[in-house]
mmCIF file with all atom_site columns, C-alpha atoms in Angstrom:
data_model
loop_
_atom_site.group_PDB
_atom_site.id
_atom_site.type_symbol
_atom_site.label_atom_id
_atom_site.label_alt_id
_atom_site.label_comp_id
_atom_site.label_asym_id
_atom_site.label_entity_id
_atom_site.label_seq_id
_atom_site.pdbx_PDB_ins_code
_atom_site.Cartn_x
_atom_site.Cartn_y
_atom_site.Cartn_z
_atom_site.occupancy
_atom_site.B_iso_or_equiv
_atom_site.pdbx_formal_charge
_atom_site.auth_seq_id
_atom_site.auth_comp_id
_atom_site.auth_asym_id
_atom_site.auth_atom_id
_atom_site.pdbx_PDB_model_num
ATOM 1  C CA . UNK A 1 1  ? -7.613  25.486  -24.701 1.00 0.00 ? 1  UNK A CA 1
ATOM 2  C CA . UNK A 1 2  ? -6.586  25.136  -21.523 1.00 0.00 ? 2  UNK A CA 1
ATOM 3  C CA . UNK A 1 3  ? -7.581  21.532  -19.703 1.00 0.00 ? 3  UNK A CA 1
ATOM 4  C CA . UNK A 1 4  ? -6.918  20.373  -15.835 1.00 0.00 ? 4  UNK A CA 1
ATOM 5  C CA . UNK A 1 5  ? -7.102  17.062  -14.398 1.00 0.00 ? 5  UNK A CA 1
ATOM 6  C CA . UNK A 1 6  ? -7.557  15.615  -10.896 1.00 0.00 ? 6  UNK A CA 1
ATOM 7  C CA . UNK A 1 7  ? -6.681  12.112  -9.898  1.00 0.00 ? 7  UNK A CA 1
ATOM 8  C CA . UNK A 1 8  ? -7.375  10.675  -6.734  1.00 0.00 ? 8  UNK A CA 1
ATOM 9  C CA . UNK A 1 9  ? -10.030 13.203  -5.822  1.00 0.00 ? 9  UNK A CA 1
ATOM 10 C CA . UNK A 1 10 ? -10.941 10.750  -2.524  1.00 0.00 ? 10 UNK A CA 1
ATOM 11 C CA . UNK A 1 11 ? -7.553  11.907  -0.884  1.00 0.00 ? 11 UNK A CA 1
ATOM 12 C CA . UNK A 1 12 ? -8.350  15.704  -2.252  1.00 0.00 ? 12 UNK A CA 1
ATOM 13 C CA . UNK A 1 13 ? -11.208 15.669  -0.151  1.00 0.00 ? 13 UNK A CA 1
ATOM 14 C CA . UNK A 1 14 ? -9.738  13.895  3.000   1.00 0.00 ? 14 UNK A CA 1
ATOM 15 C CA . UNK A 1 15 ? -6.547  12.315  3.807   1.00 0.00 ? 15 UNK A CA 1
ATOM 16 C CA . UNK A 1 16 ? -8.061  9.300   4.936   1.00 0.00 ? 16 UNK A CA 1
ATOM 17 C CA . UNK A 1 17 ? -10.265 7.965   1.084   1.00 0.00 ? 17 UNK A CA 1
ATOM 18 C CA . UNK A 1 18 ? -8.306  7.290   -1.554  1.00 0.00 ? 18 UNK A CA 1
ATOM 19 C CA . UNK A 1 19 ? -5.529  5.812   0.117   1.00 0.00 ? 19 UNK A CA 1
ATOM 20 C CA . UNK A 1 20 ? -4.408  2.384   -1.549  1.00 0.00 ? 20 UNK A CA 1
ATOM 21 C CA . UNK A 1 21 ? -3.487  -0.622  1.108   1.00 0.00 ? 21 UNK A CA 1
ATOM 22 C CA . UNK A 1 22 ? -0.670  -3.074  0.459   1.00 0.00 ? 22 UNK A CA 1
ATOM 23 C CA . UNK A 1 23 ? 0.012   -6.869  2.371   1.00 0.00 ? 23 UNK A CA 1
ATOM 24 C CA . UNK A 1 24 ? 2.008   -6.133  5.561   1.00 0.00 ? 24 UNK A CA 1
ATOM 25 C CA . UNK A 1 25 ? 3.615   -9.795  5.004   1.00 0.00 ? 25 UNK A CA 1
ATOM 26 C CA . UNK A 1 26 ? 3.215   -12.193 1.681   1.00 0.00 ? 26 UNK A CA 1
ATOM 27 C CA . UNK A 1 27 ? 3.711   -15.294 3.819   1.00 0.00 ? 27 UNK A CA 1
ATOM 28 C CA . UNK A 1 28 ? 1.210   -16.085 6.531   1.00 0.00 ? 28 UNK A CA 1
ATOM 29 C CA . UNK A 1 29 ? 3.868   -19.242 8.137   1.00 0.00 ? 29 UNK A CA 1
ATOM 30 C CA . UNK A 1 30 ? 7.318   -19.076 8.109   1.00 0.00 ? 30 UNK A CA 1
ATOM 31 C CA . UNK A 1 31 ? 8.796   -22.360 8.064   1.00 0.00 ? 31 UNK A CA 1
ATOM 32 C CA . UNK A 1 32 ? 11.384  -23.378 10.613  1.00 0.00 ? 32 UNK A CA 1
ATOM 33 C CA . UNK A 1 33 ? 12.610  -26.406 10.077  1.00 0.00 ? 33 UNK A CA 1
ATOM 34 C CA . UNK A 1 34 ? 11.838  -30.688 11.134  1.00 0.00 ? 34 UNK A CA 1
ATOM 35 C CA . UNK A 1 35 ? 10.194  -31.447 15.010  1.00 0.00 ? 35 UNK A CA 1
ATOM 36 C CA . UNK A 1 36 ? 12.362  -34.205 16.781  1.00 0.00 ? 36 UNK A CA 1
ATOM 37 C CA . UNK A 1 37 ? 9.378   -36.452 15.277  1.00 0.00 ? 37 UNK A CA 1
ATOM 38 C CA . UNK A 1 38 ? 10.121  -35.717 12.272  1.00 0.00 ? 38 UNK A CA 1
ATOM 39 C CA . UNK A 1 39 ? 6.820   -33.244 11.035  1.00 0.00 ? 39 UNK A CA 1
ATOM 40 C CA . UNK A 1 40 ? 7.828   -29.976 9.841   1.00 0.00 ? 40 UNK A CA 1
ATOM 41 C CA . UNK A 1 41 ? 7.431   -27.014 11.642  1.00 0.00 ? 41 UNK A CA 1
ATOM 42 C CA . UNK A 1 42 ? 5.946   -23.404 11.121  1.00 0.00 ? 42 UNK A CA 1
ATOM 43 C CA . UNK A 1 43 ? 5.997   -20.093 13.145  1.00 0.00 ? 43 UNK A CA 1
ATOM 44 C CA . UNK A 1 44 ? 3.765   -16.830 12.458  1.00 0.00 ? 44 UNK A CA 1
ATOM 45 C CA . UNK A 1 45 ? 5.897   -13.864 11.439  1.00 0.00 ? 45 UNK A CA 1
ATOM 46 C CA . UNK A 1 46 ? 6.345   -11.281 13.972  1.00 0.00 ? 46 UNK A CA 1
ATOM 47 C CA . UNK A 1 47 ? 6.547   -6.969  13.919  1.00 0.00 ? 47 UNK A CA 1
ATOM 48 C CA . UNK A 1 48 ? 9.590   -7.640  16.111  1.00 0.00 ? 48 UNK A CA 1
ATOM 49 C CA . UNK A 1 49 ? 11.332  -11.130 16.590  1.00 0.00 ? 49 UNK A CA 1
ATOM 50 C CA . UNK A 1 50 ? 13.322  -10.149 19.654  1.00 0.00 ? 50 UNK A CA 1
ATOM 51 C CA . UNK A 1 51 ? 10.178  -9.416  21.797  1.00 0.00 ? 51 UNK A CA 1
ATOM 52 C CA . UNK A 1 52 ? 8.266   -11.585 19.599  1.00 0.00 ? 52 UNK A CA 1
ATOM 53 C CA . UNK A 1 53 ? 5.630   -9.377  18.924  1.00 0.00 ? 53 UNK A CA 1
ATOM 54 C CA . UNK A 1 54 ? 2.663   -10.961 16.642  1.00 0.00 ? 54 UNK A CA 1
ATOM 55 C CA . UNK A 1 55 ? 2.062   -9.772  13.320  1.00 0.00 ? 55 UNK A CA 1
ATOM 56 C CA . UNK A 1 56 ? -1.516  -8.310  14.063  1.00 0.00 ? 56 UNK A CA 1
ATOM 57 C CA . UNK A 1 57 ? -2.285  -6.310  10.630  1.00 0.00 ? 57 UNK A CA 1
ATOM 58 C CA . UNK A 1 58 ? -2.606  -8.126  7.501   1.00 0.00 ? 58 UNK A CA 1
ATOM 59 C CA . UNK A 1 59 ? -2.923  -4.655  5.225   1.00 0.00 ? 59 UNK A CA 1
ATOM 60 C CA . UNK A 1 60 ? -0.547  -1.319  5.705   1.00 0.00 ? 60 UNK A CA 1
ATOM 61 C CA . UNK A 1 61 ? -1.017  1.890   3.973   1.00 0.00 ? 61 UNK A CA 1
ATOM 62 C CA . UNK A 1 62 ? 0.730   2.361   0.822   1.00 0.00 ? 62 UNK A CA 1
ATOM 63 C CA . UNK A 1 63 ? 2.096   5.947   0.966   1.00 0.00 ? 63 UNK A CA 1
ATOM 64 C CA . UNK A 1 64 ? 3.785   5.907   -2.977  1.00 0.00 ? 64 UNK A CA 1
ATOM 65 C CA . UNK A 1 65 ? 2.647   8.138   -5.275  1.00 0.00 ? 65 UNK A CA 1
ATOM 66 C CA . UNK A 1 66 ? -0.742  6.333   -6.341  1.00 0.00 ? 66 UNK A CA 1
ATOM 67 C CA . UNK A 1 67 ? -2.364  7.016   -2.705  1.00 0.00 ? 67 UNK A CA 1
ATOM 68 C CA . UNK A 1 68 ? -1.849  10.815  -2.833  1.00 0.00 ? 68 UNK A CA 1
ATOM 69 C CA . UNK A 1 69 ? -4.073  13.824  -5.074  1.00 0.00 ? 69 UNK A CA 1
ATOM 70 C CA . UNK A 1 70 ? -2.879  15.211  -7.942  1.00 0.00 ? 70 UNK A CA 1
ATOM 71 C CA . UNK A 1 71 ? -3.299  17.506  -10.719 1.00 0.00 ? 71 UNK A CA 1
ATOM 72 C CA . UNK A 1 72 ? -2.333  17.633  -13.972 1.00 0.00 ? 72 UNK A CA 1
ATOM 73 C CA . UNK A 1 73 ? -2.909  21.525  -16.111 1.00 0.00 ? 73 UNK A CA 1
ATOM 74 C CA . UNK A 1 74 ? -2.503  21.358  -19.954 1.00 0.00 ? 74 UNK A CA 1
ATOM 75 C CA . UNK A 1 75 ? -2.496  24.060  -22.638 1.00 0.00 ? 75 UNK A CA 1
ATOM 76 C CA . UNK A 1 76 ? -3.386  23.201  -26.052 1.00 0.00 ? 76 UNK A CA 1
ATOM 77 C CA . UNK A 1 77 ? -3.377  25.510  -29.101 1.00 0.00 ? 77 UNK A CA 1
ATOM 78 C CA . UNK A 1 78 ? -5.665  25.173  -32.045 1.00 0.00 ? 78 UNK A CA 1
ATOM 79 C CA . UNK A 1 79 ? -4.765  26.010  -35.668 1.00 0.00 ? 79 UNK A CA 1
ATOM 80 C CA . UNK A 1 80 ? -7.663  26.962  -37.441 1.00 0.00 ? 80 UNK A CA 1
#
């Protein structure tokens, strides 16, 4: 008997289904440190902190193994 098994059939059919998203950061704030008066203080995470460039995606792609087609073939022999 011979037995075949697809998984992820969405990203078979097009590259673009199927594909599984993960968070781009698990902290929305940052925290910083105290204010001169004394309240603490928070910043957004940034892409790049040099040019400071805001964090604008809350999702990325995953691209590991679970977001991609594949296929699994077995043979199995029967005693009667």
């Amino acid at each position: 008997r011979l037995t075949a098994d697809i998984f992820n059939v969405g990203n078979l059919l097009n590259k673009q289904w199927g594909v599984t998203k993960t968070f781009t950061s698990t902290s929305p704030l940052r925290y910083v440190g105290v204010n001169t008066d004394g309240k603490p203080a928070f910043t957004m995470p940034y892409l790049d902190n040099t040019n400071q460039v805001p964090l604008v995606n809350s999702y990325r792609d995953n691209l590991g193994i679970d977001s991609r087609w594949s296929m699994q073939i077995g043979v199995r022999y029967l005693f009667n």
